[in-house]
Each structure stands twice: as structure tokens, then as C-alpha cells.
Coordinates of N, CA, C and O in Angstrom, one line a residue:
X35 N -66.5 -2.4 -32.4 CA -67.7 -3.2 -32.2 C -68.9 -2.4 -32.8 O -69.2 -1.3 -32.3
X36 N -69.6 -3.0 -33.9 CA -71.0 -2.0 -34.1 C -71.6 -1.6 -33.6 O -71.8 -2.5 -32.7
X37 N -72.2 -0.9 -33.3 CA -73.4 -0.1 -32.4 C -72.6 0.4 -31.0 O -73.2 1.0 -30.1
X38 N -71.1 0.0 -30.8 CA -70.8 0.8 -29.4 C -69.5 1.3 -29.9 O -68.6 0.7 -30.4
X39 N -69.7 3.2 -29.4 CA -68.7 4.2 -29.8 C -68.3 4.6 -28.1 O -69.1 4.7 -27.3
X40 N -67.3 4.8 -28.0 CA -66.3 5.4 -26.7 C -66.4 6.6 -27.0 O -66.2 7.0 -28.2
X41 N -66.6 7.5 -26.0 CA -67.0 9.0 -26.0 C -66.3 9.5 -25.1 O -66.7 9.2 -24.0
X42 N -64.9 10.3 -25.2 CA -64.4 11.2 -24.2 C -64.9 12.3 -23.3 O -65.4 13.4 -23.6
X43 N -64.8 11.6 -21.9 CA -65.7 12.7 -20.7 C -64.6 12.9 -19.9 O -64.8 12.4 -18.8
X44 N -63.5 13.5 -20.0 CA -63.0 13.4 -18.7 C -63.1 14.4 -18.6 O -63.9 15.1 -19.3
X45 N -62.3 15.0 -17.3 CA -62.9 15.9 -15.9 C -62.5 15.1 -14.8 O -61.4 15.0 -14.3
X46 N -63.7 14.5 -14.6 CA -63.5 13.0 -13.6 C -62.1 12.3 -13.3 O -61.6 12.0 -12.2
X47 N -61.7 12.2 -14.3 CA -60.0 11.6 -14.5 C -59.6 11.8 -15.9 O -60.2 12.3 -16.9
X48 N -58.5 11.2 -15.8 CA -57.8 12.1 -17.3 C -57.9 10.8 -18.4 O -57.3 9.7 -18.3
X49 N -58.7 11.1 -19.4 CA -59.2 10.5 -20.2 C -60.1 9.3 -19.8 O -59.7 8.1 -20.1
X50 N -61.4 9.4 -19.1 CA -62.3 9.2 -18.6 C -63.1 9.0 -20.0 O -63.2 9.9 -20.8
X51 N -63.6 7.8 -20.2 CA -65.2 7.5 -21.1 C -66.2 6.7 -21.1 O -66.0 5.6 -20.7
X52 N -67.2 7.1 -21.4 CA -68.8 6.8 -21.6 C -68.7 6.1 -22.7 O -67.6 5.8 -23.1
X53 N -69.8 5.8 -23.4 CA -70.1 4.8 -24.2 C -71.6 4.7 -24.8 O -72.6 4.8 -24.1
X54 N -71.6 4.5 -26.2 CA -73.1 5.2 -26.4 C -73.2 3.8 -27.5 O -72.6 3.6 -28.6
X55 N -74.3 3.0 -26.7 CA -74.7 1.8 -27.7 C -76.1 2.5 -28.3 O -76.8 3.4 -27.9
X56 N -76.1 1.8 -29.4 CA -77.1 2.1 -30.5 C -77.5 1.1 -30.9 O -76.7 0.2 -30.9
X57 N -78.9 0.8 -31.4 CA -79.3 -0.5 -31.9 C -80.8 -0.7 -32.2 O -81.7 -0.9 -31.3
X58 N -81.1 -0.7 -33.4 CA -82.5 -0.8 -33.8 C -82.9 0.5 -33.2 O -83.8 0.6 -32.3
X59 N -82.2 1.8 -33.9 CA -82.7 2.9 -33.9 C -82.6 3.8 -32.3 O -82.4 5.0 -32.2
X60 N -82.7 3.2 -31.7 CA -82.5 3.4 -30.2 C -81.2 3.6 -29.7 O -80.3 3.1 -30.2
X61 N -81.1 4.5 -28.6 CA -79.6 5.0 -28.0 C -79.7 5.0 -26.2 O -80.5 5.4 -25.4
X62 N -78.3 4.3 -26.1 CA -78.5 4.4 -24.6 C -77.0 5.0 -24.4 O -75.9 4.8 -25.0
X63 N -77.2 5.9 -23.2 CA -75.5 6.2 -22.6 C -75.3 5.6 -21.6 O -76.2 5.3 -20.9
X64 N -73.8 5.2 -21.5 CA -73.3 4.5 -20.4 C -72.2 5.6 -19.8 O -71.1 5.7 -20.3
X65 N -72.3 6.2 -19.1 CA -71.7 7.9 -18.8 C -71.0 7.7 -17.2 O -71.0 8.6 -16.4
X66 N -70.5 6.4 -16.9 CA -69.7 6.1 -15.7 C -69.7 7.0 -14.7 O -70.6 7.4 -13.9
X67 N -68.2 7.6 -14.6 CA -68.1 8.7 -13.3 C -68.3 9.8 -13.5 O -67.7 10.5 -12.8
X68 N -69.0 10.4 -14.7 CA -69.6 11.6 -14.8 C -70.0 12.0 -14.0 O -69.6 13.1 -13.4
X69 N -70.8 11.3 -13.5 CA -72.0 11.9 -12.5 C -71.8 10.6 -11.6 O -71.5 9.5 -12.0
X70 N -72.2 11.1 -10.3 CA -72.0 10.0 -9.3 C -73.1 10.2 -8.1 O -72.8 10.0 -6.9
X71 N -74.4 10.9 -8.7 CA -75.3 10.6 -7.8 C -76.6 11.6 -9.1 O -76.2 12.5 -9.8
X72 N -78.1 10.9 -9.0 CA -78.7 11.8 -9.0 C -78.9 13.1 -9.6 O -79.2 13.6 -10.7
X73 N -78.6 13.6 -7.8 CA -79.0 15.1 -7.7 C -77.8 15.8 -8.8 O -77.5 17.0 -8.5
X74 N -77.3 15.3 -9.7 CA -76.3 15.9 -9.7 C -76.9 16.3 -11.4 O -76.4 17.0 -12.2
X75 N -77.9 15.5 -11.6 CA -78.6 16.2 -12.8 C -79.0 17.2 -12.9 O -78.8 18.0 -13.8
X76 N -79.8 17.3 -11.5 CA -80.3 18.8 -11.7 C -79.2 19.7 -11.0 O -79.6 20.9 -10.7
X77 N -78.3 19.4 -10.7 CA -76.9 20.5 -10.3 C -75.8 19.8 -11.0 O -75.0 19.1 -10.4
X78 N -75.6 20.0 -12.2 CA -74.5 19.4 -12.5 C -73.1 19.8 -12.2 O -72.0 19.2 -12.4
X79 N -73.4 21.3 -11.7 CA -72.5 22.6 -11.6 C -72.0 21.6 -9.9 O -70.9 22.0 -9.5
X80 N -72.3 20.7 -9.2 CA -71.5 20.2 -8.3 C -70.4 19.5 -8.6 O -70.5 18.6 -9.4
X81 N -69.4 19.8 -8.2 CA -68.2 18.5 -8.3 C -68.0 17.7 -7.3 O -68.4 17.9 -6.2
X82 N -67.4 16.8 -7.6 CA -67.1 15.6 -6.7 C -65.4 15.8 -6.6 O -64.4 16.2 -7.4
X83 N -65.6 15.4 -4.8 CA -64.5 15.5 -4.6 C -62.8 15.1 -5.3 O -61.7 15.7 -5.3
X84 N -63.1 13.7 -5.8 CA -62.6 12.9 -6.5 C -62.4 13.5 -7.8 O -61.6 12.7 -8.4
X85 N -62.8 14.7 -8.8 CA -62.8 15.0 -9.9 C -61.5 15.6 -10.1 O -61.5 16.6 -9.4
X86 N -60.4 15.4 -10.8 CA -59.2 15.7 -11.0 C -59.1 17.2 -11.7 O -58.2 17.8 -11.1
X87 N -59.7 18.0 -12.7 CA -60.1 18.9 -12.9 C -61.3 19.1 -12.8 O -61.8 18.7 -13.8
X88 N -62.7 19.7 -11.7 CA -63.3 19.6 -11.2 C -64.0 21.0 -12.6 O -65.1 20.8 -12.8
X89 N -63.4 22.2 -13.4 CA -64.1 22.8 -13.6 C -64.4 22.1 -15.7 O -65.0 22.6 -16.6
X90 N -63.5 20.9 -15.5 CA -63.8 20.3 -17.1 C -64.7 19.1 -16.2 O -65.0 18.4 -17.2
X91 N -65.3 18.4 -15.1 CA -65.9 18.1 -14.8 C -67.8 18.5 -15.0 O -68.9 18.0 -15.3
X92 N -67.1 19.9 -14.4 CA -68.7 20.3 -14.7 C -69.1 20.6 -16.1 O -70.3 20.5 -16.5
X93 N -68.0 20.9 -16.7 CA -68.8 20.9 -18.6 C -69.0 20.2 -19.1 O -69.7 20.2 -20.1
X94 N -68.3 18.8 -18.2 CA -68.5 17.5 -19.2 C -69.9 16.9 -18.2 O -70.3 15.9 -18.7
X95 N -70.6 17.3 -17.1 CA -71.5 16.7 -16.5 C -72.8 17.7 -17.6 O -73.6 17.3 -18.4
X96 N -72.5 19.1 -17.0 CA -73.7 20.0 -18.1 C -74.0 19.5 -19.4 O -75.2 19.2 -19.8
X97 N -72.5 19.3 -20.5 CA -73.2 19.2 -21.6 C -73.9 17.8 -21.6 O -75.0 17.8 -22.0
X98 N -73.4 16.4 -21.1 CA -74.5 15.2 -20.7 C -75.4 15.3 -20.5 O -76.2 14.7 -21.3
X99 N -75.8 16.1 -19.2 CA -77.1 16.4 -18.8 C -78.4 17.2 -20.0 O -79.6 16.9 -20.2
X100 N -77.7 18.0 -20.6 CA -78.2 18.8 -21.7 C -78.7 17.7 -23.1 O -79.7 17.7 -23.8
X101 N -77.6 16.9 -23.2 CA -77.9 16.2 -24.6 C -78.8 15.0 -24.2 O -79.5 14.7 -25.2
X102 N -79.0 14.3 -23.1 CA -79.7 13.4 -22.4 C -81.4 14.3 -22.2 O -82.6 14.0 -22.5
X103 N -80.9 15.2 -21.8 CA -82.2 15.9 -21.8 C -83.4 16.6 -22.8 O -84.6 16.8 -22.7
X104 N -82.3 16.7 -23.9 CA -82.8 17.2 -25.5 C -82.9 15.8 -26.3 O -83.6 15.9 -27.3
X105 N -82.5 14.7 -26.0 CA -82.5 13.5 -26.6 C -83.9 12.3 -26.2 O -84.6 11.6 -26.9
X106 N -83.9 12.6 -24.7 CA -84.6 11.6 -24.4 C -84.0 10.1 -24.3 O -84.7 9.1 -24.1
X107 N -82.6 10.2 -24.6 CA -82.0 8.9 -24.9 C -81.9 7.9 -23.4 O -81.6 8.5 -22.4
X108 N -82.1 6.6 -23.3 CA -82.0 6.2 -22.5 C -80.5 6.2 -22.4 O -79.6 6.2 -23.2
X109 N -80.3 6.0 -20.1 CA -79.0 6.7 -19.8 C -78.5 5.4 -18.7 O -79.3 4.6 -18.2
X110 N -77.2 5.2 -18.5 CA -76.9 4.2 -17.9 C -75.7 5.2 -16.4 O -74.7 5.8 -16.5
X111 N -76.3 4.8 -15.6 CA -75.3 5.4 -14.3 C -75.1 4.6 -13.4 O -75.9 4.0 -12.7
X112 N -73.4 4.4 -13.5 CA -73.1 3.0 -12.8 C -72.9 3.1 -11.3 O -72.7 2.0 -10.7
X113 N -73.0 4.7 -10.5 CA -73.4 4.9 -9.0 C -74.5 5.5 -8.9 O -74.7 6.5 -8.1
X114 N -75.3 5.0 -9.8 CA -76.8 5.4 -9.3 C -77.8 4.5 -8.3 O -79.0 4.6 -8.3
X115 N -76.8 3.5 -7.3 CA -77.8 2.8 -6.8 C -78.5 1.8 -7.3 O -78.1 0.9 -8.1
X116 N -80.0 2.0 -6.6 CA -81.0 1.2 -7.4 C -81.9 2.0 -8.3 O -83.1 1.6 -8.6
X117 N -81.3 3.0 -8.6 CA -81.7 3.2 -10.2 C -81.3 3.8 -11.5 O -81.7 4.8 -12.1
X118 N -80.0 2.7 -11.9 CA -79.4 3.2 -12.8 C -79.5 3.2 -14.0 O -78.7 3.8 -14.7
X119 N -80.7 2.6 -14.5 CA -81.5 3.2 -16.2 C -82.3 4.1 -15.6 O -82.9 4.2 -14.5
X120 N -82.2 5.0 -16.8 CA -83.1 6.2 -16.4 C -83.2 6.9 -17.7 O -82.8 6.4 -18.7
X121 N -83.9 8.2 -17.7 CA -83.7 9.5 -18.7 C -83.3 10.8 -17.8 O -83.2 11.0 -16.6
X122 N -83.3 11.5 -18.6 CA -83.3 12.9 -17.8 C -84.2 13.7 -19.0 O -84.4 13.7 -20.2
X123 N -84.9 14.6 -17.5 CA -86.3 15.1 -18.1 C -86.1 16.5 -17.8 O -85.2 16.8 -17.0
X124 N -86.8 17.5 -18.5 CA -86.2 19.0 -18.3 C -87.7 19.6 -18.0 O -88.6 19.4 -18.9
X125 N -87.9 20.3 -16.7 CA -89.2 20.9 -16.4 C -89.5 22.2 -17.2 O -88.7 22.7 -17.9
X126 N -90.6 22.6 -17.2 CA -90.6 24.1 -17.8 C -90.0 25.1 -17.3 O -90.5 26.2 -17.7
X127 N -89.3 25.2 -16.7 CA -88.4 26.0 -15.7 C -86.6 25.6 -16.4 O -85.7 26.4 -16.1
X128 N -86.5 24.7 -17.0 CA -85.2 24.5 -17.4 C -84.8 23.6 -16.6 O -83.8 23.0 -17.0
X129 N -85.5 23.2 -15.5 CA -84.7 22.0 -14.2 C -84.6 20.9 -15.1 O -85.2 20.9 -16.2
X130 N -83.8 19.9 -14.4 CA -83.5 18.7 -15.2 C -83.5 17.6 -14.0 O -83.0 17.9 -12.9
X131 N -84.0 16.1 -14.2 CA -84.2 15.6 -13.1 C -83.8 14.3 -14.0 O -83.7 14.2 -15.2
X132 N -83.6 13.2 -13.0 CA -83.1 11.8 -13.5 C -84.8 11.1 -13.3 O -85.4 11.4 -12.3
X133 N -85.3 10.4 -14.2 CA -86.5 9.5 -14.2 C -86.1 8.1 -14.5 O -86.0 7.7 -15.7
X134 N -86.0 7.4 -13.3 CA -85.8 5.7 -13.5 C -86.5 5.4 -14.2 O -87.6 5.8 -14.3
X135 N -85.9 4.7 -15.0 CA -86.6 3.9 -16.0 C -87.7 2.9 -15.7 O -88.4 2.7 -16.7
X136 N -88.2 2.2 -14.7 CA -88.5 1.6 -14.3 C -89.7 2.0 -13.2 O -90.6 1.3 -12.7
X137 N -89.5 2.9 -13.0 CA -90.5 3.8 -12.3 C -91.8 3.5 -12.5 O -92.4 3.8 -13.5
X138 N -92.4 2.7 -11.2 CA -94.1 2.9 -11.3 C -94.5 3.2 -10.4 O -93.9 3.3 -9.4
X139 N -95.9 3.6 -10.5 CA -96.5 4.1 -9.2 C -97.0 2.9 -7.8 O -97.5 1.8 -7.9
X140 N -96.7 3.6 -6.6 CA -97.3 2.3 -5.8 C -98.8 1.8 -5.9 O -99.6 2.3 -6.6
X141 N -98.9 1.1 -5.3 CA -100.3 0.2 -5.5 C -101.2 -0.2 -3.8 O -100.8 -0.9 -2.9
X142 N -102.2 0.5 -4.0 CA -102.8 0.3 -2.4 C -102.9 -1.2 -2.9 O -102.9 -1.8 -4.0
X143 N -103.1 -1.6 -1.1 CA -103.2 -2.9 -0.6 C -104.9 -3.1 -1.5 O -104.9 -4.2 -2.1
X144 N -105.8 -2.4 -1.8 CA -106.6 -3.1 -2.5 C -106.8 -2.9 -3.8 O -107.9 -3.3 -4.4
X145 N -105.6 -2.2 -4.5 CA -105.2 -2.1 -6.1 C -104.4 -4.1 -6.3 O -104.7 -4.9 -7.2
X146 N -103.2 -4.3 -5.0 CA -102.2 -5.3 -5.6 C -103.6 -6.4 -5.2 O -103.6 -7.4 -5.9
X147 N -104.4 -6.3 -4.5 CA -105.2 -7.5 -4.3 C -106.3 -7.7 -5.8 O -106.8 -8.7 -6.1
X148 N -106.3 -6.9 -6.3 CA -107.1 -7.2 -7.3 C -106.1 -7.2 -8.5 O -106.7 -7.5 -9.5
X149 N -105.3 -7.1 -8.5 CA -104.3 -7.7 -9.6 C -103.8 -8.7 -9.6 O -103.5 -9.4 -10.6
X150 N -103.4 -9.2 -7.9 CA -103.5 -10.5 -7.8 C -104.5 -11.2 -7.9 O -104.2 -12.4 -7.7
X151 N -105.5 -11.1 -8.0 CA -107.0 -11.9 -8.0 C -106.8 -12.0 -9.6 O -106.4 -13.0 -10.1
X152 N -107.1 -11.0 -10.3 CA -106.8 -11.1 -12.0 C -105.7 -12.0 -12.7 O -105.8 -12.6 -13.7
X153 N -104.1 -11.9 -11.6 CA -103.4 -13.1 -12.2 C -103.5 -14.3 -12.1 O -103.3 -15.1 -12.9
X154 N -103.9 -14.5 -10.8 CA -104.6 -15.6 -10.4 C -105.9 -16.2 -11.2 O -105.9 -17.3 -11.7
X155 N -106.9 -15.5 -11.2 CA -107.7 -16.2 -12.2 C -106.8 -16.7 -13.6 O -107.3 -17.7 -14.1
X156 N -106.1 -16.3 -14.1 CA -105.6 -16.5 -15.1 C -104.3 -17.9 -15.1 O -103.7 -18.4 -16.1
X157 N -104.4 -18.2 -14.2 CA -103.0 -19.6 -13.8 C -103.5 -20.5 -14.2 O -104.7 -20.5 -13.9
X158 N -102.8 -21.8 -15.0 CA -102.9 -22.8 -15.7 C -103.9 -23.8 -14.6 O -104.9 -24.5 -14.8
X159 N -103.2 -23.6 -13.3 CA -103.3 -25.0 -12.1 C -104.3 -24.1 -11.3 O -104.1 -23.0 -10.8
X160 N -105.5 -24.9 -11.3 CA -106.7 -24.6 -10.3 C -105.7 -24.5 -8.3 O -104.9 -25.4 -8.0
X161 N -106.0 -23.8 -7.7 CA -105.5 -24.0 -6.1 C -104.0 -23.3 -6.5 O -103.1 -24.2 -6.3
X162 N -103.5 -22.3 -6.9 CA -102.2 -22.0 -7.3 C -102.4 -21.0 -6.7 O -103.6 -20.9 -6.6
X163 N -101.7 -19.9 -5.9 CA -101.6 -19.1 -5.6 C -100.6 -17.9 -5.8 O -99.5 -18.4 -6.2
X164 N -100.3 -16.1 -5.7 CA -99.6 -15.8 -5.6 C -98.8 -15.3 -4.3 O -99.4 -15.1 -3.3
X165 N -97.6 -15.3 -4.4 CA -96.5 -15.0 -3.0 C -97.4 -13.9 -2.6 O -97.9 -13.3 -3.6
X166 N -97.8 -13.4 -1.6 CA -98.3 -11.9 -0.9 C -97.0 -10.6 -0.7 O -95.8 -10.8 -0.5
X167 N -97.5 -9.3 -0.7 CA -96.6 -8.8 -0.8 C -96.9 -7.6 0.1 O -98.1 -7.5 0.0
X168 N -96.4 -6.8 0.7 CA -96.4 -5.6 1.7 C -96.8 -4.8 0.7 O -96.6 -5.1 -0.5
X169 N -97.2 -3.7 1.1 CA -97.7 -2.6 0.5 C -96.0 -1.7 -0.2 O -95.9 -0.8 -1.1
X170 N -94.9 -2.3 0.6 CA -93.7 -1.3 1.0 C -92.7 -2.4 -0.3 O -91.5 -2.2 -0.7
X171 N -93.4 -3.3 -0.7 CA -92.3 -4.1 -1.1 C -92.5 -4.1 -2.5 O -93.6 -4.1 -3.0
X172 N -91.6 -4.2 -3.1 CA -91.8 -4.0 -4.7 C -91.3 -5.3 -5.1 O -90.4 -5.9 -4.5
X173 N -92.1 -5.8 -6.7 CA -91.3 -7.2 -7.0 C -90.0 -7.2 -7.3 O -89.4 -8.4 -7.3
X174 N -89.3 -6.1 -7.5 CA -87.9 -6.0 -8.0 C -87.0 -6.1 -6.3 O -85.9 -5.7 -5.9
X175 N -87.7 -6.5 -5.8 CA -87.1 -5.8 -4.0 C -87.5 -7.2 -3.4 O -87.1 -7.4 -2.2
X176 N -88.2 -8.1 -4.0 CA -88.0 -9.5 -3.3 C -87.3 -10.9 -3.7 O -87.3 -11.8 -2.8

């Protein structure tokens, strides 16, 4: 299929793979049970209990971590929860951390009130209103 190549990771299980779509210049990994949380970017040196050879685990979690982190490529983790696009970002220290892709910062109760005043002015139907939303609640969360 163009733009998607199968990439050998196992460790995890015996012939285990990821998947690296490409497309209009852009790269994303799809790196399954490599990694199975997180924290485990910036420890990749953890294994998971479930890893059938746990020390080709950790080479195959390191060099991921490493090429994701020198790449910038967007990353796909399919037990990451609720946040499985991400990158991995490398501090000046060498640490490496997972950054959701989707990541924004919260919004005081009188930041969303004035964004909602701004979309609101902007709606086709005079008397339209938007849904109200907790300070704790994000739109991807309702």
C-alpha cells in the first residue's frame, strides 16, 4: 500500500510491528505494543511484564524513542489512553517526554467566557447560544 511500510519491533512479542504512514511529506508512527504507557518515553529502559524478550524490548522501545525524538515525527500509541497522537520531545538534559498532540492550555472561566462571547457574536441566528462548559471540562470530554 503507498505511503504505509511495516517496521519490525519485536521484543514485545516475536515479530511484533509498527507502521510508518507517510503522506504529503509528513510521517507518522504507529508503534503498537512497544510502549504501553507514557512514562515509558522517558524510561524506556522499563519493561513490561508481558515482553517476551524484555532486553530486545528495551532496544526496540530506546531506539523509537530516540528516532521520534530526533524526527519530530508525529507518533501513534495505541495504550496511550486519552492521548494517543503525540511527539516525543527531548529536554536539554537528554530527558524525553510524550507531548499530546492536541495539547492546549486551560482557560479561566473568564478567558472561555470571552471566547464564547466572540463565537457567539459571530452565529448566523440572532438568540443562539453556546452549550456552557465547567472550567474542568474540555470540548473533546463532552
Amino acid at each position: 500500500m503507498p505511503g504505509v511500510t511495516a517496521v519490525l519491533t519485536d521484543g514485545h512479542t516475536a515479530g511484533h510491528s509498527g507502521y510508518t504512514l507517510t503522506s504529503r511529506g509528513r510521517t507518522m508512527r504507529v508503534f503498537g505494543d512497544v510502549l504501553h504507557s507514557p512514562i515509558q518515553i522517558r524510561h524506556p529502559e522499563w519493561a513490561c511484564a508481558a515482553d517476551l524478550d524484555p532486553v530486545r524490548g528495551v532496544v526496540q522501545r530506546r531506539q523509537l524513542v530516540d528516532e521520534l525524538a530526533d524526527t519530530g515525527d508525529l507518533a501513534a500509541g495505541i495504550h496511550f489512553a486519552d492521548v494517543v497522537f503525540g511527539t516525543v520531545r527531548r529536554d536539554r538534559k537528554g530527558a524525553t517526554s510524550w507531548v499530546p498532540a492536541l495539547a492546549r492550555p486551560r482557560l479561566t472561566e473568564a478567558q472561555q467566557g470571552a471566547a464564547s462571547s466572540i463565537v457567539a457574536s459571530r452565529l448566523p441566528w440572532p438568540g443562539t447560544t453556546l452549550p456552557a462548559t465547567s472550567a474542568h471540562e474540555s470540548p473533546t470530554t463532552r
